[in-house]
Coordinates of C-alpha atoms in Angstrom, one line a residue:
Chain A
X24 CA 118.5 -114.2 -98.8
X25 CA 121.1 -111.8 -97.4
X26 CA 124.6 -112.0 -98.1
X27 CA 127.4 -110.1 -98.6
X28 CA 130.8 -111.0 -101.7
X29 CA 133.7 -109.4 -101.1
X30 CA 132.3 -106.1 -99.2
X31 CA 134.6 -103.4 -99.5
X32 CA 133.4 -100.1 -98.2
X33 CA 135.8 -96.8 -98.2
X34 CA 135.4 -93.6 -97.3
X35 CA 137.6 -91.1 -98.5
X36 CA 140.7 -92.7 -98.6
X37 CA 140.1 -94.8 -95.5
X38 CA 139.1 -98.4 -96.2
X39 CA 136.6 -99.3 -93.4
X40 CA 135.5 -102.9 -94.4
X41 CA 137.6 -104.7 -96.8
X42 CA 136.5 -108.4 -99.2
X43 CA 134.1 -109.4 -96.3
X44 CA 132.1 -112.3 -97.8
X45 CA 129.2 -113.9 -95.5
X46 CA 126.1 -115.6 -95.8
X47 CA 123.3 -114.2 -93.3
X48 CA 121.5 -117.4 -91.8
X49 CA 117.3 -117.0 -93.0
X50 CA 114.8 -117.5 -90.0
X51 CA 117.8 -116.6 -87.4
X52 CA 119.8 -113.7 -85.7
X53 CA 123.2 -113.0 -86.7
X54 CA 125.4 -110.6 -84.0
X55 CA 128.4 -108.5 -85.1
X56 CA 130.5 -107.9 -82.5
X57 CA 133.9 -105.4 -82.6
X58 CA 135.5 -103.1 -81.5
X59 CA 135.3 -99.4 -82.0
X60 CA 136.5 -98.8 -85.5
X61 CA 136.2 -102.3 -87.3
X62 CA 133.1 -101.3 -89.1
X63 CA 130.3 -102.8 -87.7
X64 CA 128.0 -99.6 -88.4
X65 CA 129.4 -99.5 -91.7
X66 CA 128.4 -102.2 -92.1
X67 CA 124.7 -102.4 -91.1
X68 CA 124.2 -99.3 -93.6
X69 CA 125.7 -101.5 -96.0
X70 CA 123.0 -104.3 -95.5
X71 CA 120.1 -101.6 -95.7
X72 CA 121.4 -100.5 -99.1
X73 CA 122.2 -96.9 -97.8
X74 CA 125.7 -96.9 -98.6
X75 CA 127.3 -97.9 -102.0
X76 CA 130.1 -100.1 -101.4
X77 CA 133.2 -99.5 -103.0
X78 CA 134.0 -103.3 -104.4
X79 CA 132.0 -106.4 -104.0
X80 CA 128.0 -106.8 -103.2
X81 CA 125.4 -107.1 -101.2
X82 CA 122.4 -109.3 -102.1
X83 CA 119.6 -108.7 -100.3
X84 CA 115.9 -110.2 -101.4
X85 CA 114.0 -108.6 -98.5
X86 CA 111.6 -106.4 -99.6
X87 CA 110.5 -104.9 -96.1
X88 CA 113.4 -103.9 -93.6
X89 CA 112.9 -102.6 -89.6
X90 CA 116.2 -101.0 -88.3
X91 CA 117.2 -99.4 -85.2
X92 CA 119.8 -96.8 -86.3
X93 CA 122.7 -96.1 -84.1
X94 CA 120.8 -92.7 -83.3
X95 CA 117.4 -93.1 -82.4
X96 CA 115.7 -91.3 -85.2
X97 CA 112.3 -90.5 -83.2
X98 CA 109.9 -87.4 -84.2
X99 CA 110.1 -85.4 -82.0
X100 CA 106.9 -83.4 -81.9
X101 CA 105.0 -87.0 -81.7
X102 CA 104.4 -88.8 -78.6
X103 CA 105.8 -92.2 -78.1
X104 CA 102.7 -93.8 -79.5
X105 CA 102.5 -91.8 -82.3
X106 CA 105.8 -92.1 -83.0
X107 CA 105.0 -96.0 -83.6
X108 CA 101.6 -95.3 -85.1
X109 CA 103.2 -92.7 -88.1
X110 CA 104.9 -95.9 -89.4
X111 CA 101.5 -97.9 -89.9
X112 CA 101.6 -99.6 -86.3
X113 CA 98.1 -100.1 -85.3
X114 CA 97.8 -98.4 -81.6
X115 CA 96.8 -101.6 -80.0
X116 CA 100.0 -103.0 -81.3
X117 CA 102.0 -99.9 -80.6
X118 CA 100.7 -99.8 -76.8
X119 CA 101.6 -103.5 -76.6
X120 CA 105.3 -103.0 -77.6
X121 CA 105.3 -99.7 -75.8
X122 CA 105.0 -102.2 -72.4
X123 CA 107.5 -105.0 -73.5
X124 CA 109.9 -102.8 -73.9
X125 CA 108.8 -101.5 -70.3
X126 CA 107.7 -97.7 -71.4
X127 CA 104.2 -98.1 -71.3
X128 CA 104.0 -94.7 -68.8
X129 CA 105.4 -93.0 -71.4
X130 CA 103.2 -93.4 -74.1
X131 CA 101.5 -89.9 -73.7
X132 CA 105.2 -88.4 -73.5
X133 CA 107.3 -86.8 -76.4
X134 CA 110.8 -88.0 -76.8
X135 CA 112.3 -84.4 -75.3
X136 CA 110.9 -85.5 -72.2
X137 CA 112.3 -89.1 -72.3
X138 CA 115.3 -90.2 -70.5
X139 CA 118.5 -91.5 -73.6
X140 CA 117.6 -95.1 -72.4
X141 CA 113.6 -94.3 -72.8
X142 CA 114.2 -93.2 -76.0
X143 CA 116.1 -95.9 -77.0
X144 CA 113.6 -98.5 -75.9
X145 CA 111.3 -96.5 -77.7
X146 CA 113.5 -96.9 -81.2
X147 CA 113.3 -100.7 -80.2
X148 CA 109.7 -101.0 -79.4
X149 CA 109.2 -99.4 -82.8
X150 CA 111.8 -101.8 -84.9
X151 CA 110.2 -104.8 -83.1
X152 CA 106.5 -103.7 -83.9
X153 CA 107.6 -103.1 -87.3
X154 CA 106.4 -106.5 -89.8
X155 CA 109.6 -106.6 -91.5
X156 CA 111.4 -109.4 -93.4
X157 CA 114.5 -108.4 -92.2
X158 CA 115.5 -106.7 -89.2
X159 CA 118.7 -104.4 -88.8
X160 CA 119.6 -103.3 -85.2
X161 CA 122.7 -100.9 -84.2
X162 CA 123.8 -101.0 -81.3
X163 CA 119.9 -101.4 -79.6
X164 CA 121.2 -101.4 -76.3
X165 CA 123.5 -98.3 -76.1
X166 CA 122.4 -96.3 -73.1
X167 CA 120.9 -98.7 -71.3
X168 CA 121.9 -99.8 -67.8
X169 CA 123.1 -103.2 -67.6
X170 CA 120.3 -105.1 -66.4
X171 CA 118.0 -103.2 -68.5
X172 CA 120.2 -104.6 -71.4
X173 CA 120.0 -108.1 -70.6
X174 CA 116.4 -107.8 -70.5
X175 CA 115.6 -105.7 -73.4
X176 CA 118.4 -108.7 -75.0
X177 CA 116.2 -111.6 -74.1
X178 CA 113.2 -109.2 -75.3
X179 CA 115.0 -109.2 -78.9
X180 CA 115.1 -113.0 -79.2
X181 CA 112.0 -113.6 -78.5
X182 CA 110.6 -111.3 -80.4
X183 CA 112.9 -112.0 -83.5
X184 CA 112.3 -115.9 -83.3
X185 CA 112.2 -117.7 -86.6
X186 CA 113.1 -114.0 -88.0
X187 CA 115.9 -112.9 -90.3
X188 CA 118.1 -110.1 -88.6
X189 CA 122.0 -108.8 -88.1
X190 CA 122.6 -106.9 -85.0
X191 CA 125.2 -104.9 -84.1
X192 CA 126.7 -104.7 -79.9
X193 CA 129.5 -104.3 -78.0
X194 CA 127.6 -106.2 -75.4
X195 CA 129.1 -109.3 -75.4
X196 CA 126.7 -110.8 -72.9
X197 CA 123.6 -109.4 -74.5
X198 CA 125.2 -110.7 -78.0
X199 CA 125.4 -114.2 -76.4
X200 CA 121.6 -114.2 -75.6
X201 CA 120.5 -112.6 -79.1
X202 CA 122.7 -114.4 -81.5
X203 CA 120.7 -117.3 -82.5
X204 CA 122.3 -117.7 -85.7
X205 CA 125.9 -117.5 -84.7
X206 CA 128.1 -114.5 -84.1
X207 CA 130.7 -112.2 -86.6
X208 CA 133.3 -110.5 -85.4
X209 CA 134.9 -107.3 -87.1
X210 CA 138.5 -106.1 -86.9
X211 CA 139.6 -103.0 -88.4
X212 CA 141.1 -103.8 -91.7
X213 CA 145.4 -103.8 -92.1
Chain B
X22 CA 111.4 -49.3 -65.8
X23 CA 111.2 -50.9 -69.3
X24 CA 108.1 -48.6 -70.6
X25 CA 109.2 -45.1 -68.5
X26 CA 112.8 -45.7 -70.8
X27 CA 110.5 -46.0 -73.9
X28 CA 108.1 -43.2 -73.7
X29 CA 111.5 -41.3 -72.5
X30 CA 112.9 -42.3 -75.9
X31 CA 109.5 -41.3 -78.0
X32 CA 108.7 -38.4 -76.0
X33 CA 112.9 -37.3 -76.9
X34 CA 111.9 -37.9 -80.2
X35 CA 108.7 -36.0 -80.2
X36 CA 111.1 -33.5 -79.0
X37 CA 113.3 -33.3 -81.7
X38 CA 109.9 -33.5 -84.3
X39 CA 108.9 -30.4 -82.7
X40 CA 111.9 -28.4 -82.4
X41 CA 112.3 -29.4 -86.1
X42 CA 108.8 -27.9 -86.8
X43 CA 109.4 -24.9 -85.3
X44 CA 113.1 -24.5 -87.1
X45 CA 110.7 -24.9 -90.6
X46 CA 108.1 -22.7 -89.4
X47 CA 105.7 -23.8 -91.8
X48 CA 103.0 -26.7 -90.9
X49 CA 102.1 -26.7 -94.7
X50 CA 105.8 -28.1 -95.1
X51 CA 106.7 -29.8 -91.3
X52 CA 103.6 -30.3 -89.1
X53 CA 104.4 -30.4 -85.5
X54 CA 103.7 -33.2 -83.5
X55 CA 100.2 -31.1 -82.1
X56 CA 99.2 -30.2 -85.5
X57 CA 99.0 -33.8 -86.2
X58 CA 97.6 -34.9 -83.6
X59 CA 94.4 -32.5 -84.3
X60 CA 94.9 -33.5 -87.7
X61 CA 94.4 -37.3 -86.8
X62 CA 91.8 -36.6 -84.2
X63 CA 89.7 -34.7 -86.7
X64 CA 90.0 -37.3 -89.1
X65 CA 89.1 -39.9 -86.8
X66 CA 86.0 -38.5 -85.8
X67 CA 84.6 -38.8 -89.6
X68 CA 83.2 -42.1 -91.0
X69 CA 85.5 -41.6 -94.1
X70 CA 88.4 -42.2 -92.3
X71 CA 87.0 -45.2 -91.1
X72 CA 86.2 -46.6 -94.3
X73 CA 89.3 -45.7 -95.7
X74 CA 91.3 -47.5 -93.2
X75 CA 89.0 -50.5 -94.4
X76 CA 89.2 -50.6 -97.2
X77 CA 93.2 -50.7 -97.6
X78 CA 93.0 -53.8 -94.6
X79 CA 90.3 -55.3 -96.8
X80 CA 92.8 -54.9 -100.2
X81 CA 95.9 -55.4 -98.7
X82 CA 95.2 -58.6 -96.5
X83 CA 93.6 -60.4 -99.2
X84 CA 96.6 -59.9 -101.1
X85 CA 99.0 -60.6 -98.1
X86 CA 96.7 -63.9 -97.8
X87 CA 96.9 -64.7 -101.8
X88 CA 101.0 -64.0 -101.7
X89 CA 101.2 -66.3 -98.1
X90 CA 99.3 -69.4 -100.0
X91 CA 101.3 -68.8 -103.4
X92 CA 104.4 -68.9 -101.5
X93 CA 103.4 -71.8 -99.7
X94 CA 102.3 -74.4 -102.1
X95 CA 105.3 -73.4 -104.3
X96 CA 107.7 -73.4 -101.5
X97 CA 106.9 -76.4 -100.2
X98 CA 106.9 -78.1 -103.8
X99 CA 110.1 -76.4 -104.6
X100 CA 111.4 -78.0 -101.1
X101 CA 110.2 -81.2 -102.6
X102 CA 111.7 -80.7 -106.4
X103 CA 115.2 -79.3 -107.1
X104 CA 114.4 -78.6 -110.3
X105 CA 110.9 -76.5 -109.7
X106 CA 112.7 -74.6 -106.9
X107 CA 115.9 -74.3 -109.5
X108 CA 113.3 -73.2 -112.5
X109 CA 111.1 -70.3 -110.2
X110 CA 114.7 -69.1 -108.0
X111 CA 115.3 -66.7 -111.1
X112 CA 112.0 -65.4 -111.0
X113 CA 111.7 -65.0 -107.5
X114 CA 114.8 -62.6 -107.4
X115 CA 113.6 -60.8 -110.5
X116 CA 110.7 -59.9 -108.6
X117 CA 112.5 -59.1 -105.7
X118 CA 115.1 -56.9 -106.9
X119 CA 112.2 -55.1 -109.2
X120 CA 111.2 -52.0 -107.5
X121 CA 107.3 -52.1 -106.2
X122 CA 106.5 -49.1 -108.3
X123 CA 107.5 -50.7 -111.6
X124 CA 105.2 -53.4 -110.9
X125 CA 102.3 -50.8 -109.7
X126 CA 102.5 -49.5 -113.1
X127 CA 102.9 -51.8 -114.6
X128 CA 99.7 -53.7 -113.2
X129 CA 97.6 -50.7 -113.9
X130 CA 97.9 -51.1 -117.4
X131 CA 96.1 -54.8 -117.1
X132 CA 94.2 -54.6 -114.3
X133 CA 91.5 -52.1 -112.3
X134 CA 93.3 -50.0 -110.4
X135 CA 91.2 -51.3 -107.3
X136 CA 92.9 -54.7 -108.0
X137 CA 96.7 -53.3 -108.0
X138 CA 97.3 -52.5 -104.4
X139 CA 96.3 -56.8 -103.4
X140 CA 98.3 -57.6 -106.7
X141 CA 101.2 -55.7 -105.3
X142 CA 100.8 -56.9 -101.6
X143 CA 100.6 -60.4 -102.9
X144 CA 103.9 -59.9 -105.0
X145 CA 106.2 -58.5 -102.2
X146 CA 105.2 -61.4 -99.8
X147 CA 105.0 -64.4 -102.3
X148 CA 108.9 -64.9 -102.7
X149 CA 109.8 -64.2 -99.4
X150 CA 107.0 -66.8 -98.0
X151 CA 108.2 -69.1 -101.0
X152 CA 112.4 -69.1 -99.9
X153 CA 111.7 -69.4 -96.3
X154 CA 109.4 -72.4 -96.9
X155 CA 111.8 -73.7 -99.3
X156 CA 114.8 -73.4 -97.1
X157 CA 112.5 -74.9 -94.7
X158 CA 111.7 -77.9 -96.5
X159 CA 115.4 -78.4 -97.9
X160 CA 116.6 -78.8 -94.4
X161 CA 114.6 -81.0 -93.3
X162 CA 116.2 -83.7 -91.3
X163 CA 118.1 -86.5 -93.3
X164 CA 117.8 -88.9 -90.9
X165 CA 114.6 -88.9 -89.8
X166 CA 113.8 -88.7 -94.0
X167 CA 116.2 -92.2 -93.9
X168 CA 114.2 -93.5 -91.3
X169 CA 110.6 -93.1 -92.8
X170 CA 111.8 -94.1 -96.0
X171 CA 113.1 -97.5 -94.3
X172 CA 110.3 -98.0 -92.3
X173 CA 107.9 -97.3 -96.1
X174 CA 106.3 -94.3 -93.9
X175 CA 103.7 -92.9 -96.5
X176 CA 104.3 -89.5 -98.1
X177 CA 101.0 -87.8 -96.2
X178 CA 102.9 -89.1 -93.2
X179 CA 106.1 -87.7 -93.8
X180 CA 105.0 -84.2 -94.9
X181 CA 103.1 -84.1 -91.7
X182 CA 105.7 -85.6 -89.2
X183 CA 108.7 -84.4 -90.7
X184 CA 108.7 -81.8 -93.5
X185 CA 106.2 -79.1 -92.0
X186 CA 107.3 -79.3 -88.4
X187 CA 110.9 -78.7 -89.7
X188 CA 109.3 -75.5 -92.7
X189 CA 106.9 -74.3 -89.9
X190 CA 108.9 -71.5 -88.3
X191 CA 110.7 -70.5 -91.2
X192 CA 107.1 -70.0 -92.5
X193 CA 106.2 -68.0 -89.4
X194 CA 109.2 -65.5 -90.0
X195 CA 108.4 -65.4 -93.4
X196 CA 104.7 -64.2 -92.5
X197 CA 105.7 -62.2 -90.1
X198 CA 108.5 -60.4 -91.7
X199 CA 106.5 -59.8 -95.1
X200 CA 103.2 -58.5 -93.9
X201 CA 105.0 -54.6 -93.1
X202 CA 106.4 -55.6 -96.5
X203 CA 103.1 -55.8 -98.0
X204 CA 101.4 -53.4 -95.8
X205 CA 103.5 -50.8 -96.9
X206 CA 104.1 -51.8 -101.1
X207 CA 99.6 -51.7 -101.2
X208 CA 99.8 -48.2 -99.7
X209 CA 102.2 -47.1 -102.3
X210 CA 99.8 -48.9 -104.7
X211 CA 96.8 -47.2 -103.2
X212 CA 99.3 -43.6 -103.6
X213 CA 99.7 -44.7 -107.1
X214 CA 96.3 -45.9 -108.1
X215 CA 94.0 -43.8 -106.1
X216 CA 91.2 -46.2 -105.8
X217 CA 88.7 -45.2 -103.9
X218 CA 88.2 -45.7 -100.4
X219 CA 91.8 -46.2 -99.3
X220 CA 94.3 -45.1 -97.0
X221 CA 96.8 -44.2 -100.3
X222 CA 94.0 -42.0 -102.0
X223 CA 93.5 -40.1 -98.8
X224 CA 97.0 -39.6 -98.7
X225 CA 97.4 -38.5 -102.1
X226 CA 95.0 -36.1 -102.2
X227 CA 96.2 -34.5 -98.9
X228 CA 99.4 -33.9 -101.0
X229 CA 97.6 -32.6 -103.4
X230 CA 95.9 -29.9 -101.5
X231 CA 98.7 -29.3 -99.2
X232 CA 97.2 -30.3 -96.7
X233 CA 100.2 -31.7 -94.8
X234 CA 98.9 -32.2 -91.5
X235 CA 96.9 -34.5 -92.7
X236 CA 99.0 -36.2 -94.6
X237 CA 101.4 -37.1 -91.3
X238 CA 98.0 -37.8 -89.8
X239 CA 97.5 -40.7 -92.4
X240 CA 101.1 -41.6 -92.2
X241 CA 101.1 -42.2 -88.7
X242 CA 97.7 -44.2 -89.0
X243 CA 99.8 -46.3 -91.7
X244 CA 102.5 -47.1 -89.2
X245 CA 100.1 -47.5 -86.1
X246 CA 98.1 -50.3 -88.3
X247 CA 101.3 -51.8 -89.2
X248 CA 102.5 -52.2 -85.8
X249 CA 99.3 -53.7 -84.4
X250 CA 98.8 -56.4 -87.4
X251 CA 102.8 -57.1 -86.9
X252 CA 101.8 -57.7 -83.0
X253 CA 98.7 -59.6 -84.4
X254 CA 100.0 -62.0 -86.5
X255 CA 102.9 -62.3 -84.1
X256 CA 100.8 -63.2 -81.4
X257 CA 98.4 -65.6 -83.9
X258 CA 101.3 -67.3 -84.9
X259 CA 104.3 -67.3 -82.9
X260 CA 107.0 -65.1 -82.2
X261 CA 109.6 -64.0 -85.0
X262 CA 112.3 -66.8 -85.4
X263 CA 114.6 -67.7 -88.4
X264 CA 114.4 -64.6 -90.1
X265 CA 115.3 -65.5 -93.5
X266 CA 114.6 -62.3 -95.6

């Protein structure tokens, strides 16, 4: 179960999500779309329990949660597949999900030497090896070129089918092939 | 070019040394820089000297060693706790503002004097090994601390991917700033204490005999030795980065 009553989330004296109220579809992929400002980070955080919302709540039953954060949060003194090993993926898995998410040559390779979209694959390759019962992407696809996108997007579905998860794009047609569970779409409150 | 403009500088300051000697006219008060120099190579040639200079690396790095692991275990565990590293920060700069010699004597009166010059070593380095690591800890990187606590990233784990890589070289500065520290706080033990077998005896009872010569003779053997274990450790353990203290 993961839904949010009345969500209100300030900072300061800015309100950056205000009363949003929605039930998160179990077994499916939710997309929040939005422009630059509405939130949708805010959001995310909001759904991992990392922020303290200001009114309203989220319930969340899910015990285990894999996120890609809208930085890439990578070690950078391990290689790629240690960097998916340190969080309890086997290596056999971890080599796997290094190729899916096409950086298998890289596996040897710390993250200083990795291009921004290498590195970001390698963020994704370790939220989709993660066993999570809920998965919490932002923005997965920033820095990739646009056919890369699609594909790592068709990745993401097939990977997350019959899985719970909310992911944040701007990529409209990437959010078309991921959202199996319907899209949201966040405006900057009044 | 580099080394012809430093042995210019030193051999200006030798300069000056010896036009300062020969202003004093008296090597029982200023020793030249030749006077020394026979001073030192006499002393060299004798196994005393030997096992003097021995015996204060023996004391004196044991008790650099003792004060580097003291500072680390409770450096990193203050990193860990706010209120350890809150509860030992007033201690720490007690001990730091205290002068070494209070401590010297103050040692003496519970321990064998052999024991004081490692006891003070170990004192001067512990707190500065302890902040660095501290600071070290305390900065590790928030997100990355986010991110293995999201992804339930065991605590071995974490202290090995994210907490030491991030303390490592303020531990490094620490070390390599504290062992002069050290070095020179166990021979003004050894000076106070006079245990036997030691650089500090030897230089004490040069002073007592007037023998001044030798006593710059032992002074510059103190400054080579800290210069070589500074370029030691230094090269051991990486250069000198994030001095802290």
């Amino acid at each position: 179960m993961l839904r949010t009553e009345g969500l209100t989330v300030t900072f300061g004296e800015k309100t950056v999500i205000s009363g949003f109220s929605h039930v998160f579809p179990e077994g499916g992929t939710t997309v929040i779309l939005g422009g630059s400002g509405s939130g949708k980070t805010t959001l995310i955080n909001a759904l991992a329990g990392s922020l303290e919302p200001a009114a309203g709540k989220v319930i969340n039953d899910n015990k285990t949660v894999s996120r890609v954060f809208q930085e890439d949060r990578l070690i950078p003194s391990y290689t790629s597949l240690k960097n998916l090993t340190c969080v309890g993926i086997s290596e056999q898995k971890a080599e796997r999900y290094l190729e899916k998410t096409e950086i298998a040559d890289a596996a040897g390779k710390r993250p200083g030497e990795l291009s921004g979209g290498m590195k970001r694959r390698l963020a994704l390759a370790r939220a989709l090896a993660f066993d999570a019962e809920l998965y919490l992407f932002d923005e997965p696809l920033s820095g990739l070129d646009p056919d890369t996108a699609i594909r790592m997007a068709a990745l993401i579905r097939a990977e997350l089918e019959g899985k719970t998860a909310v992911i944040v794009t701007h990529n409209e047609e990437a959010a078309r092939i991921m959202a199996t569970a319907g899209t949201v779409r966040l405006e900057p409150p009044q | 070019m580099k080394i012809l403009k430093k042995l210019a500088v030193a051999a200006a300051w030798i300069g000056v040394w010896e036009l300062a000697s020969l202003a004093v006219g008296a090597d029982y008060l200023l020793p030249g820089p030749l006077p020394t120099a026979r001073a030192l190579a006499a002393l060299a040639a004798t196994g005393d000297f030997w096992l003097s200079v021995w015996g204060s690396l023996r004391g004196i790095l044991a008790g650099f060693l003792a004060g580097t692991a003291a500072g680390l275990i409770l450096g990193s565990a203050s990193g860990l706790s706010k209120a350890l590293g809150g509860a030992l920060s007033p201690l720490a700069s007690v001990i730091k503002a205290t002068p070494v010699a209070s401590f010297i004597l103050l040692a003496l009166v519970f321990m064998k004097k052999a024991a004081v010059p490692p006891f003070s070593a170990a004192l001067i380095v512990a707190p500065v090994v302890w902040k660095n690591v501290n600071t070290g800890f305390r900065q590790a990187d928030p997100l990355l601390l986010e991110m293995a606590e999201s992804f339930k990233m065991p605590f071995r784990r974490r202290l090995a991917a994210i907490y030491i890589p991030g303390a490592a070289p303020y531990f490094r500065s620490a070390c390599v700033t504290s062992l002069g520290m050290a070095w020179k706080a166990g021979v003004a033990a050894e000076v106070i204490c006079a245990p036997h077998d030691t650089i500090g005896r030897s230089m004490y009872l040069s002073k007592i005999y007037f023998e001044t010569p030798e006593l710059f003779a032992w002074t510059f053997t103190v400054i080579i030795i800290s210069f070589i274990l500074e370029l030691l450790l230094g090269r051991l353990i990486g250069g000198k980065r994030n001095v802290k203290d």
